[in-house]
Coordinates of C-alpha atoms in Angstrom, one line a residue:
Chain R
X1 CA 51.8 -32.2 -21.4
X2 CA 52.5 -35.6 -19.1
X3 CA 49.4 -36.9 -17.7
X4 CA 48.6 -35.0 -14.7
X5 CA 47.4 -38.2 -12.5
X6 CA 48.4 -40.6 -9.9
X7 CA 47.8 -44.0 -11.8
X8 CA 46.9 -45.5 -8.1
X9 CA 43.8 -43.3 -7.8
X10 CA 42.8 -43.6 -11.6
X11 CA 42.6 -47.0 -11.4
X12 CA 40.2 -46.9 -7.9
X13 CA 36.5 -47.2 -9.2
X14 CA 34.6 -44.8 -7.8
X15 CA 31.8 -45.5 -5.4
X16 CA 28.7 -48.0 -7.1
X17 CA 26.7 -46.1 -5.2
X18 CA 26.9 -43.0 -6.5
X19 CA 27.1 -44.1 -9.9
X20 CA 23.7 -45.4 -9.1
X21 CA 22.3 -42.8 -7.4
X22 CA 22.8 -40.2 -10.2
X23 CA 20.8 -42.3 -12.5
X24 CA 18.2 -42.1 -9.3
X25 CA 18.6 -38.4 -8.9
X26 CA 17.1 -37.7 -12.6
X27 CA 14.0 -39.7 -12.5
X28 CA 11.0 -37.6 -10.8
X29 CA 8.7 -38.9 -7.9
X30 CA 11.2 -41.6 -6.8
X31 CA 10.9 -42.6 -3.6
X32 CA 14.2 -43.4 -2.2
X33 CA 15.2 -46.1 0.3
X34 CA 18.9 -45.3 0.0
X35 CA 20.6 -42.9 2.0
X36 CA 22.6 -44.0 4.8
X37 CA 22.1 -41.4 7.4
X38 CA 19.4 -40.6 10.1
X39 CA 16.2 -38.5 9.0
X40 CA 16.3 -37.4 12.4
X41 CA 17.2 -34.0 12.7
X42 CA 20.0 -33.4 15.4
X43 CA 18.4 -32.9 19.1
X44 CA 17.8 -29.1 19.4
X45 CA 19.5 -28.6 22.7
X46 CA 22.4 -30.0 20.5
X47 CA 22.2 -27.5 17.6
X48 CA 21.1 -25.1 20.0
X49 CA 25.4 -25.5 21.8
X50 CA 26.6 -25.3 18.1
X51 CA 24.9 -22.0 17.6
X52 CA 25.7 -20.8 21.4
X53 CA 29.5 -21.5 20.6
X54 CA 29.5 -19.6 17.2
X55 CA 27.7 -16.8 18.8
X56 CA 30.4 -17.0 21.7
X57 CA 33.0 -16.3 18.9
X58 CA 34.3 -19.6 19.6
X59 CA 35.5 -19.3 15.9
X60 CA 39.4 -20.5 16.5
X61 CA 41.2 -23.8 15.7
X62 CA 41.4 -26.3 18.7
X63 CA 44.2 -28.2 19.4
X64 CA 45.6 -30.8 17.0
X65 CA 43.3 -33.5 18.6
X66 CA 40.4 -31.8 19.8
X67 CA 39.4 -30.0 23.0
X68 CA 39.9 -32.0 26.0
X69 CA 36.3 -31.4 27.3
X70 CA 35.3 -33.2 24.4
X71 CA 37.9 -35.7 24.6
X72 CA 37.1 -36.8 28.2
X73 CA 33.2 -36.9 27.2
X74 CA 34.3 -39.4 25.1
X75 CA 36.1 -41.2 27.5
X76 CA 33.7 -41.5 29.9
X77 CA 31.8 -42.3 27.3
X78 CA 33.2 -45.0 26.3
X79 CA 33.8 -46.1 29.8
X80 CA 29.8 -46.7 30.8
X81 CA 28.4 -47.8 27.3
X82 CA 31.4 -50.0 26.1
X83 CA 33.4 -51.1 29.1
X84 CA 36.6 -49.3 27.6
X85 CA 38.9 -47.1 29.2
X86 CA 41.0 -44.3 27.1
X87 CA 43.6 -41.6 28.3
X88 CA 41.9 -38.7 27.0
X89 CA 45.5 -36.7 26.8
X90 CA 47.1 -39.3 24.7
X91 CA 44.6 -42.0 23.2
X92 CA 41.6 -40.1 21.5
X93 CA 42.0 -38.0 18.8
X94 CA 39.1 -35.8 17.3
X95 CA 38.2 -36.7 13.3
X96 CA 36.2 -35.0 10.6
X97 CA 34.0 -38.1 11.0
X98 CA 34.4 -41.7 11.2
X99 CA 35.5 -41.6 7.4
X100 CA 39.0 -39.8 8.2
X101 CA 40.0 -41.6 11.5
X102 CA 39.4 -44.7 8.6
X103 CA 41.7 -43.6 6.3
X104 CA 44.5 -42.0 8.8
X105 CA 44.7 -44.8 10.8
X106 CA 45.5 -47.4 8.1
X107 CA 47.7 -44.4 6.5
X108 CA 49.3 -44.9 10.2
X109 CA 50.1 -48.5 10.4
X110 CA 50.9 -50.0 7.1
X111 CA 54.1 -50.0 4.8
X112 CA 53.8 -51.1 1.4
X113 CA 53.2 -54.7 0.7
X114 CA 51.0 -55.3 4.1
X115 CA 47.6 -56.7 3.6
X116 CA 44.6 -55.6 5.0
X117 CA 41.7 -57.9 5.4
X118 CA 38.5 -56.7 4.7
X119 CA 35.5 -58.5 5.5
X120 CA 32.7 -57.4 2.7
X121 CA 29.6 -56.3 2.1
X122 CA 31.0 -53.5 3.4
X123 CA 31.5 -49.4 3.8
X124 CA 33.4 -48.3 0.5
X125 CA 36.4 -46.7 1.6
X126 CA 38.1 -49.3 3.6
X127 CA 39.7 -50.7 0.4
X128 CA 40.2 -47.6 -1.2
X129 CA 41.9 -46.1 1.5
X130 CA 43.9 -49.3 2.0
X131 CA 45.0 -49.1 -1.2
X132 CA 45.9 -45.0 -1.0
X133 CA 47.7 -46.1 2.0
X134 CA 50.4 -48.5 0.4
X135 CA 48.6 -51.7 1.2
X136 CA 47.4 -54.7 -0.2
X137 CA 43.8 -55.2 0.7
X138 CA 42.6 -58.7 1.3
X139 CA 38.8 -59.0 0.8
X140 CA 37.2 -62.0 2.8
X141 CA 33.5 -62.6 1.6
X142 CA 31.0 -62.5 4.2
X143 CA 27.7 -64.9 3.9
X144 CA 24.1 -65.0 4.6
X145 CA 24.4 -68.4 6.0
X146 CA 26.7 -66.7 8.9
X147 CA 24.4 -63.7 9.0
X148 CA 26.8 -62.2 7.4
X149 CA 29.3 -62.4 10.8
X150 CA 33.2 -62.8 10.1
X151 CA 33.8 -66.7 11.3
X152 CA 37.1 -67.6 13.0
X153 CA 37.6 -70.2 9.9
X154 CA 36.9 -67.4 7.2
X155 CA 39.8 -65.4 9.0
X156 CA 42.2 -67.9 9.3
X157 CA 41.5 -68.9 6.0
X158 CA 42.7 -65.1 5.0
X159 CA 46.0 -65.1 6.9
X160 CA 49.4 -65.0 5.7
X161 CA 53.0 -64.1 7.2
X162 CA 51.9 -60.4 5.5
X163 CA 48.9 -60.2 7.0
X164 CA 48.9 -56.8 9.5
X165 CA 45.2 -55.5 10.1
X166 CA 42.0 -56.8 10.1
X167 CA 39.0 -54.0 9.7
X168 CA 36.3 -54.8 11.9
X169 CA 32.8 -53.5 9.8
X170 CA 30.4 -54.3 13.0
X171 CA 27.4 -53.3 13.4
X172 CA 27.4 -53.5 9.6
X173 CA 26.6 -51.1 6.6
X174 CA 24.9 -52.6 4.5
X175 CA 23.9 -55.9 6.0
X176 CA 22.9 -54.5 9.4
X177 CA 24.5 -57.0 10.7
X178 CA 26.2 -57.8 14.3
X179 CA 29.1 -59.5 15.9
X180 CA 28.0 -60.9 19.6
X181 CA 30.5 -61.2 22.5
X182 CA 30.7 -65.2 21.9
X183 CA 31.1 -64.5 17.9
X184 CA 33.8 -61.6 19.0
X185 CA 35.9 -64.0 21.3
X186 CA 37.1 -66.3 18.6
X187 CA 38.5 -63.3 16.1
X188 CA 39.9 -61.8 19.4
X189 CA 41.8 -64.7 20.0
X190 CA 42.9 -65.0 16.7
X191 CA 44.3 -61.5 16.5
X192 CA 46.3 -61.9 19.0
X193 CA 47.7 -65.2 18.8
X194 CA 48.3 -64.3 14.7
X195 CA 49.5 -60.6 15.6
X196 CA 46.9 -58.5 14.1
X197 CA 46.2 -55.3 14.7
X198 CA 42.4 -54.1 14.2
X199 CA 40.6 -51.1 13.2
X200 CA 37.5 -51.6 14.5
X201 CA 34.8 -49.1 12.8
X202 CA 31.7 -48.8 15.2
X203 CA 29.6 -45.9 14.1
X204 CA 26.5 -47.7 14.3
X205 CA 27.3 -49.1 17.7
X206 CA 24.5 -46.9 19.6
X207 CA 21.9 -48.3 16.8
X208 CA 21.9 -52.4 17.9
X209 CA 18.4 -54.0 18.3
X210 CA 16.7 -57.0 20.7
X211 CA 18.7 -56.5 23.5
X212 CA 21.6 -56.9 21.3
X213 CA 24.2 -54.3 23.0
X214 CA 27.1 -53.4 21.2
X215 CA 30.2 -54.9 22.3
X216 CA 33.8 -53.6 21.4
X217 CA 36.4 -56.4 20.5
X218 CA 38.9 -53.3 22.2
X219 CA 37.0 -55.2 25.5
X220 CA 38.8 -58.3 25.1
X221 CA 41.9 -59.4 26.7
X222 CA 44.8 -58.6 24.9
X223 CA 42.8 -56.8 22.6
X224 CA 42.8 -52.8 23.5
X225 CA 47.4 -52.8 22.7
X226 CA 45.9 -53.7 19.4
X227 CA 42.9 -52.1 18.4
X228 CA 41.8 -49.0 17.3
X229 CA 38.3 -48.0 17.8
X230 CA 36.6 -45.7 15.6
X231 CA 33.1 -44.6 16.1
X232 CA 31.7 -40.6 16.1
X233 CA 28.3 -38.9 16.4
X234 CA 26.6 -38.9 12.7
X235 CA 24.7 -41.7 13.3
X236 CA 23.8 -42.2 16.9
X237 CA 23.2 -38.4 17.2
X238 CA 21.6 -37.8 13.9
X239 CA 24.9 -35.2 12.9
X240 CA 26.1 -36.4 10.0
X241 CA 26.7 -33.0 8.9
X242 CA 28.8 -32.0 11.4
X243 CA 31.5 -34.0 10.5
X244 CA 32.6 -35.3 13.7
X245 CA 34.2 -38.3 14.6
X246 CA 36.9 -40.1 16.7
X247 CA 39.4 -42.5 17.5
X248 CA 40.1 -44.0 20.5
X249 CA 43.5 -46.5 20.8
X250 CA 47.0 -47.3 22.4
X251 CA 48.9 -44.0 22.6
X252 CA 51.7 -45.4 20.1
X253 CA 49.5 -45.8 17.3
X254 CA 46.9 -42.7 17.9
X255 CA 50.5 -40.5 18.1
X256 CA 51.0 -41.0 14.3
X257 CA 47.6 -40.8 13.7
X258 CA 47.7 -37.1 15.5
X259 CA 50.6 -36.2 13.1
X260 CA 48.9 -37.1 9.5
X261 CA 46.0 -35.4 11.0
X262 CA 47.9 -32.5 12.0
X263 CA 49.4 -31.6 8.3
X264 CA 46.1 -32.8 6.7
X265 CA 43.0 -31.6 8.4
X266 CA 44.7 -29.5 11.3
X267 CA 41.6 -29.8 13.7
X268 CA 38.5 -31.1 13.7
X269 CA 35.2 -28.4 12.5
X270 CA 35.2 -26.8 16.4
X271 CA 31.4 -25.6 16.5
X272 CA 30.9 -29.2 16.2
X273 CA 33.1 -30.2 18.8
X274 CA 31.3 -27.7 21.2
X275 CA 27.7 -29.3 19.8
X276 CA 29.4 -32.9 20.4
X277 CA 30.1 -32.0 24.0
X278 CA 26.2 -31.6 24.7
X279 CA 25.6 -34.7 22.6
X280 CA 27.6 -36.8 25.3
X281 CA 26.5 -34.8 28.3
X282 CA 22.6 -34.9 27.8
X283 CA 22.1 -37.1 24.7
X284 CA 21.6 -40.3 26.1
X285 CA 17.2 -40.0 26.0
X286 CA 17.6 -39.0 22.4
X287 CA 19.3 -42.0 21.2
X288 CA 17.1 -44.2 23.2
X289 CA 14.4 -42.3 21.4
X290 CA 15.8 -42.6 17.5
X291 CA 16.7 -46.7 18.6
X292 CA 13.5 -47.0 19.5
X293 CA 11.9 -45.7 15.8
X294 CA 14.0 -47.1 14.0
X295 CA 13.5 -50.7 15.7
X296 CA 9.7 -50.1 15.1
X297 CA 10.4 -49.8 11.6
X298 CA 12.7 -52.3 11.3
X299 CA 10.0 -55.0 12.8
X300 CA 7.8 -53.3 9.9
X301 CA 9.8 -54.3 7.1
X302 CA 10.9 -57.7 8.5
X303 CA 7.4 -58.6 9.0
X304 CA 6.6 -57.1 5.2
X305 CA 9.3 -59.0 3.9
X306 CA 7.8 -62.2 5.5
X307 CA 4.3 -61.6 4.4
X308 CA 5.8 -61.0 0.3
X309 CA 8.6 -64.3 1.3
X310 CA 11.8 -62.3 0.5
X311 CA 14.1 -63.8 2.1
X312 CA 16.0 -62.0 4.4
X313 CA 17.8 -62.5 7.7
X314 CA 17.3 -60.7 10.9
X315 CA 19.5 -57.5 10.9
X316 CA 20.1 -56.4 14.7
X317 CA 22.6 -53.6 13.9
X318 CA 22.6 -50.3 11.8
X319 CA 19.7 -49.2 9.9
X320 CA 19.7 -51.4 7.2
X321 CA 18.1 -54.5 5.8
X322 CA 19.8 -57.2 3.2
X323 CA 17.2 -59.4 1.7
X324 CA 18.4 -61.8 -1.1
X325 CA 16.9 -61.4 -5.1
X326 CA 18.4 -64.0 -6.3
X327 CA 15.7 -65.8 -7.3
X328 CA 14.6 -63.4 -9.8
X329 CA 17.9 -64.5 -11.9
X330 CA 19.0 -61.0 -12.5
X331 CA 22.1 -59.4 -10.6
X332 CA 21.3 -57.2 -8.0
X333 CA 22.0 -54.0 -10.0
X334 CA 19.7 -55.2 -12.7
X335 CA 16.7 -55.7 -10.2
X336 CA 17.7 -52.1 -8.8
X337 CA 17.6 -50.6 -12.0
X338 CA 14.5 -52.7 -12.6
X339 CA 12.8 -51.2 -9.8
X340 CA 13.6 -47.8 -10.0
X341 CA 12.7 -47.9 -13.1
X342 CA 9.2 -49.5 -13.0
X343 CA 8.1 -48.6 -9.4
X344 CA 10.2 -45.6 -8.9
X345 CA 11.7 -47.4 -5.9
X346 CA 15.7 -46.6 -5.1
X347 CA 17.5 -49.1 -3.5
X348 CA 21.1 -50.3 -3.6
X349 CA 22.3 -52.9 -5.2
X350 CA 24.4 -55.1 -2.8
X351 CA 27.2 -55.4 -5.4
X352 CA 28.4 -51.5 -4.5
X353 CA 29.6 -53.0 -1.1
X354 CA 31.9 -55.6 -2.5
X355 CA 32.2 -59.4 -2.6
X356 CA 29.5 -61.3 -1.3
X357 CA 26.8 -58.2 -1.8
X358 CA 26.0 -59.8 -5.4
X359 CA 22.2 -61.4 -5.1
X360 CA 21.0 -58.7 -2.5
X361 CA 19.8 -55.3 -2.3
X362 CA 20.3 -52.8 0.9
X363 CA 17.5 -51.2 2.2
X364 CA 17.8 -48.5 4.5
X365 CA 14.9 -48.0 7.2
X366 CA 16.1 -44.2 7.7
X367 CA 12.9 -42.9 6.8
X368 CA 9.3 -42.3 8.2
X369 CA 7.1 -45.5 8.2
X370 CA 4.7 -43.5 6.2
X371 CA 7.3 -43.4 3.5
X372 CA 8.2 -46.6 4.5
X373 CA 4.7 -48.2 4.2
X374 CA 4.5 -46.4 0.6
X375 CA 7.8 -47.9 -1.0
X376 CA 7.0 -51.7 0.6
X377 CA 3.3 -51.4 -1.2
X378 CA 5.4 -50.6 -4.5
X379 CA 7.8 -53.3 -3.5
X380 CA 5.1 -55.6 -2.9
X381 CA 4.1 -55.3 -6.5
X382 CA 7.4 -55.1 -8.5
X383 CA 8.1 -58.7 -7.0
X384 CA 4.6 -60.1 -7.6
X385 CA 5.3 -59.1 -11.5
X386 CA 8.2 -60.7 -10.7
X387 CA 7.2 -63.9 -9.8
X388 CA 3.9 -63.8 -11.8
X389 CA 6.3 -63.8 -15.3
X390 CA 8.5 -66.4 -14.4
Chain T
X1 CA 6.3 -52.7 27.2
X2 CA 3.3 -50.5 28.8
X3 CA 5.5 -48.0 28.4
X4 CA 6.1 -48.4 24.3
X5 CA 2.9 -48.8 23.8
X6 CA 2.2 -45.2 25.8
X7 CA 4.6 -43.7 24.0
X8 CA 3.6 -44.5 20.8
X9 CA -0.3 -44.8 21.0
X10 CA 0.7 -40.8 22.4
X11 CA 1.5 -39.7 19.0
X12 CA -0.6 -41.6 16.9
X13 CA -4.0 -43.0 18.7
X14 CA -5.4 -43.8 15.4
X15 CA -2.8 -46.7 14.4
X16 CA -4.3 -50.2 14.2
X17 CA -4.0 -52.6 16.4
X18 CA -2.7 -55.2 14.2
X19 CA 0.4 -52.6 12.6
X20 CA 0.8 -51.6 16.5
X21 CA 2.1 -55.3 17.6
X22 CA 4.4 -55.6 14.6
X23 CA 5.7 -52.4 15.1
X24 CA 6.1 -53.5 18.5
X25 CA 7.3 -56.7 17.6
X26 CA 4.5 -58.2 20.2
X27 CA 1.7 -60.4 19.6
X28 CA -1.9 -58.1 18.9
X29 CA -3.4 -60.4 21.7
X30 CA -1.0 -59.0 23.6
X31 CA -1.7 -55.1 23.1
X32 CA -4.9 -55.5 23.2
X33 CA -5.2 -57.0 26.5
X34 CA -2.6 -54.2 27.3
X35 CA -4.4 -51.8 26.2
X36 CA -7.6 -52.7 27.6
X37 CA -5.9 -53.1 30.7
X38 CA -4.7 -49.6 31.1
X39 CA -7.9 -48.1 29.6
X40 CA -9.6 -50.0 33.2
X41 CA -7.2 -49.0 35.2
X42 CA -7.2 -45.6 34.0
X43 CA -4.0 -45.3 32.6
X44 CA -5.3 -44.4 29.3
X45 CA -8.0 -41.6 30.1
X46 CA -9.0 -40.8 26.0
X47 CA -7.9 -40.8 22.5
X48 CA -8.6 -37.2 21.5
X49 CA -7.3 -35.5 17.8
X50 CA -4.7 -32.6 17.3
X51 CA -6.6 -29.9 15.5
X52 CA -5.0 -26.8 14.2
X53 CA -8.6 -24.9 15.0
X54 CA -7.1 -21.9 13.0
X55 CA -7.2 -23.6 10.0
X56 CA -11.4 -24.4 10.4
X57 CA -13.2 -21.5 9.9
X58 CA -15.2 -21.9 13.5
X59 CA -13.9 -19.4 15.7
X60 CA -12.2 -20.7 18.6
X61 CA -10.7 -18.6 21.5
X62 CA -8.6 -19.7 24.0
X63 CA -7.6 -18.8 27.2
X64 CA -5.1 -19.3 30.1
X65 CA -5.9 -18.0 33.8
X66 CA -4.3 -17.8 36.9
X67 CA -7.0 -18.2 39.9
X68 CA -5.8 -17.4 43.5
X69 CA -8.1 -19.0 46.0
X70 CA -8.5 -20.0 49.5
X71 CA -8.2 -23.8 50.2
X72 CA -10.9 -25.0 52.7
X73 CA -10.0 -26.8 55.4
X74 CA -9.8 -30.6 55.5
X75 CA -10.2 -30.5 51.8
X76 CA -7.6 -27.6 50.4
X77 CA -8.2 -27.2 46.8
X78 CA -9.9 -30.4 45.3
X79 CA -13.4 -29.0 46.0
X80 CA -12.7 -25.4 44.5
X81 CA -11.1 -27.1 41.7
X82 CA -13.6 -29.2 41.3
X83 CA -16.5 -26.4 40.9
X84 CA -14.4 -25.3 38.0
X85 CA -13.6 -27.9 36.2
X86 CA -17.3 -28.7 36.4
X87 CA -18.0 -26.3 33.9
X88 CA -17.9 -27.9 30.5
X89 CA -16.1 -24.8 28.7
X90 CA -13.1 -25.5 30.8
X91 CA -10.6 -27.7 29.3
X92 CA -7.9 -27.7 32.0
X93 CA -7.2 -27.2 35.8
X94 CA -4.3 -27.6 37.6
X95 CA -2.7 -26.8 40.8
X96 CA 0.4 -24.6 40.5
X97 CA 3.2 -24.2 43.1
X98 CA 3.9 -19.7 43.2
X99 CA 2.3 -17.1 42.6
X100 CA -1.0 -18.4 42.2
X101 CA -3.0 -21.6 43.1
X102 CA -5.1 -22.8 40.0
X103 CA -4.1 -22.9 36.3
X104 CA -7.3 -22.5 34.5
X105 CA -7.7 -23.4 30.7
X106 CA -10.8 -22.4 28.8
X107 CA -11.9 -22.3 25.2
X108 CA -15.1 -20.8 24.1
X109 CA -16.2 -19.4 20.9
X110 CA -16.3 -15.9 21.5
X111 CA -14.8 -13.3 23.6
X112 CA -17.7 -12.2 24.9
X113 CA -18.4 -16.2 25.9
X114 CA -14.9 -16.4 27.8
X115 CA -15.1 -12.7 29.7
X116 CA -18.7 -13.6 31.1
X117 CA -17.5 -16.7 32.0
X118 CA -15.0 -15.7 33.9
X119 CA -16.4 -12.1 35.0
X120 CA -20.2 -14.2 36.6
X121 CA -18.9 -18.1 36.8
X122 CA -15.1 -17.9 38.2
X123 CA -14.7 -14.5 39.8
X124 CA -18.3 -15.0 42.0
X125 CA -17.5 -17.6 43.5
X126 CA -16.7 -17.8 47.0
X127 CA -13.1 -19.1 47.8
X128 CA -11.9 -17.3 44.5
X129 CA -9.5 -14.4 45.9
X130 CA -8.4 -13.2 42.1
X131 CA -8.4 -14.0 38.7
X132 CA -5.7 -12.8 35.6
X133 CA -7.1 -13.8 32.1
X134 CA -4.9 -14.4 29.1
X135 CA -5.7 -14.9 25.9
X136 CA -4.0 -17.1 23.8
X137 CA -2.8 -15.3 20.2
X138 CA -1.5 -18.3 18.3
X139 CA -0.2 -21.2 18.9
X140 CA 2.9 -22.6 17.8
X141 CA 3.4 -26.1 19.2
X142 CA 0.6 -27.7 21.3
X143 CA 0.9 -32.1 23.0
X144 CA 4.4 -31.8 21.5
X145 CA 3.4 -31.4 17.8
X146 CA 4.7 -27.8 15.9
X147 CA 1.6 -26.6 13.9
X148 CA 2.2 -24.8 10.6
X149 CA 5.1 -27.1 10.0
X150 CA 6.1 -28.3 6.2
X151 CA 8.5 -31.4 6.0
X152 CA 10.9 -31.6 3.1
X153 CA 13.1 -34.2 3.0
X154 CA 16.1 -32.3 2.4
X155 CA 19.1 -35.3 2.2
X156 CA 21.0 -35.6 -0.5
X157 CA 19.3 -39.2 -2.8
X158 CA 23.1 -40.9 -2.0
X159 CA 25.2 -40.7 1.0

């Protein structure tokens, strides 16, 4: 028999954090800081339009792209929290999540040989799906000096006459980090006088801390013929399981996008498009609500991480913190392990999202601060051990 | 930032001052003169406790009752309201726009407490026109909290 596989997809590694988290999965009373998605439930009135729509026998595939009531929620949307402005007929198009309008709209703009540049730490499937898509992906290594922001020298740096895309990671998973307008300005300017297209993933762009508002790099000048904006409703929303997600970008581009979407997926899950439409319409007091938790508890474990001196910069984005290990000499999947296995504490090592996560662990703060309060006591005491043996 | 500190301190009265201002990412000088503030200017009126009385084995019974009365003149209902919620058994009153005029909550610890309460206290007084008693059967969700409720965290370790 010949061998039955694609040699591209054999030789991508699978996720790091899943190969860790199995190991986590076995051990008993773990407490886990690790997953990346809201512990919210989804606002009843939300779940409550999901339910209404299945009882409604709205069972029946919408269009290729979505239902348009759904499409112009986004729009508006879009208009009053990020100062963009989309043709819902021909620039949005309806995703199974953030994760597909990822993969279809690289699938959409590169030919083989064109590289990709990938700031990391990062989300896992931006290199992945650059490779599945023909491309070459070109990783540039995000620091903790820069708060982990991309630097108009670190881009340049990354350039050549093959360069096409840039993926835009911000507000970041795992470092939590952000990109502000005067940060954003410089990599705008640089995409267009270089002629780069972006993909610009901003699921977390509801969840930005401190009077930090989310700001799109679509909003710059030049900028929205060249972008493509991805964002959805798992984690603003708390819906994760819904699968819903979109992307928003010059009709040219979201046209191809449409067609892989078409033969691959057909439509997006429409109970959830029906819930989304609610989500839009009278969600904007719950994600004020879910912000507002989730930047108490982020002030919790900054100020913990203070008082035990691990160093760690200010996250203003996502829901996850970065702080560095390095100074317990092991790598960051050694002091994971470590610590799951002494103190029963998950976390993830950095070095699952890429170049430049080595030294650091990501902590998410999607959890109750009485679970919260738990893991940092048994944090607190794994790195005095630590410290006390060395 | 009154209004964090409301919206928090509503939830969970018992947190410490100290875990309050980093939550809060303020200075505990500053919540404390906050709070102390709104406790004067009667913003904050208590710090009471959620019980789930059903649990306990004291017998609690509660009731809800819908007064119509007539308003006096120059004072309309704040001095008939005020005889009521005199009454130390009574735990709420307000004053409802429809079909009736005074939302009465009681608890007492026995039927026979809340029916003579209402049948010699409420119904014999003068401006009280009418009075519909309900009892309360169980409750399912009271200051925003669902009793009887088990978390699991149900998420998958990895996403």
């Amino acid at each position: 028999m010949r061998n039955p596989l694609s040699q591209t997809i054999v030789n991508i590694k699978p996720s790091g954090i899943r190969r860790f988290f199995d190991i986590a999965a076995e051990r008993k009373d773990t407490i886990s800081l690790g997953v990346g998605e809201p512990d919210f439930d989804t606002p009843w009135h939300v779940r409550d339009e999901g339910i209404y729509s299945l009882e409604k026998g709205r069972t029946f595939y919408t269009s290729n792209a979505g239902l348009m009531e759904l499409r112009e929620e986004i729009c508006k949307y879009l208009s009053r929290r990020m100062d963009l402005n989309y043709d819902p007929k021909k620039e949005v198009l309806i995703t199974v999540g953030g994760s597909e309008a990822i993969d279809i709209g690289l699938r959409a703009m590169v030919d083989p040989g064109d590289e990709v540049l990938i700031p990391q730490p990062s989300y896992v499937s931006y290199e992945p799906c650059a490779i599945l898509a023909g491309a070459k992906p070109v990783i540039i290594e995000l620091k903790n000096e820069n708060e982990f922001r991309l630097t108009p020298e670190q881009l340049l740096a990354a350039i050549t006459d093959k360069t096409k895309i840039l993926i835009m990671p911000y507000p970041n998973n795992p470092t939590g980090a952000i990109m502000e307008r005067s940060d954003l300005e410089k990599i705008a300017k640089i995409c267009v006088e270089k002629d780069l297209f972006v993909i610009s993933d901003e699921i977390y762009a509801e969840l930005t801390f401190g009077d930090r508002k989310h700001v799109s790099i679509a909003s710059f000048p030049g900028m929205r013929e060249r972008t493509v904006v991805i964002n959805g409703f798992s984690k603003a929303y708390a819906m994760t399981g819904w699968r819903l997600g979109y992307a928003c970008g010059p009709e040219e581009i979201l046209k191809q996008m449409t067609k892989i979407h078409q033969f691959a997926i057909m439509c997006a899950p429409t109970t959830s498009q029906y819930a989304a439409i609610e989500a839009l319409k009278n969600g904007d007091t719950d994600v004020e609500t879910m912000r507002e938790s989730y930047n108490q508890r982020r002030n919790f474990l900054m100020h913990a991480f203070r008082e035990m001196e691990l160093p760690c910069f200010e996250p203003f984005g996502a829901f996850y913190v970065f702080p560095c290990i390095s100074e317990f000499g092991m790598t960051s999947e050694e002091f994971a392990f470590a610590l799951l296995d002494v103190k029963k504490l998950a976390v993830v090592p950095g070095s699952a999202f890429g170049l430049g996560g080595e030294g650091f662990v990501r902590i998410s703060y999607a959890y109750s601060l009485k679970k919260l309060e738990t893991a940092v006591g048994r944090l607190v005491e794994f790195v005095t051990e630590l410290r006390n043996k060395a | 930032m009154r209004e964090k500190i409301l919206t928090f301190i509503e939830k969970n009265s018992r947190v410490e001052l100290k875990e309050l201002a980093i939550l809060l990412g303020m200075s505990e000088t500053d919540v404390a003169n906050e709070l102390e503030a709104m406790e004067n200017e009667g913003i904050i009126c208590g710090y009471h406790t959620l019980i789930d009385w059903d649990k306990v084995t004291t017998e609690r019974i509660n009731a809800v009752i819908e007064v119509r009365v007539t308003p006096q003149r120059g004072r309309g209902f704040d001095s008939i309201a005020e005889r009521i919620y005199k009454y130390p058994e009574v735990e709420s009153v307000y004053l409802m726009s429809g079909g009736y005029d005074l939302l009465v909550m009681l608890e007492g610890k026995t039927l026979r407490e809340v029916s003579s309460f209402v049948s010699e206290k409420l119904s014999t007084l003068e401006s009280v026109l009418s009075t519909t008693t309900h009892f309360i059967l169980k409750k399912y969700k009271d200051h925003g909290t669902i009793l009887h409720q088990e978390y699991a965290d149900e998420r998958e370790i990895l996403s």
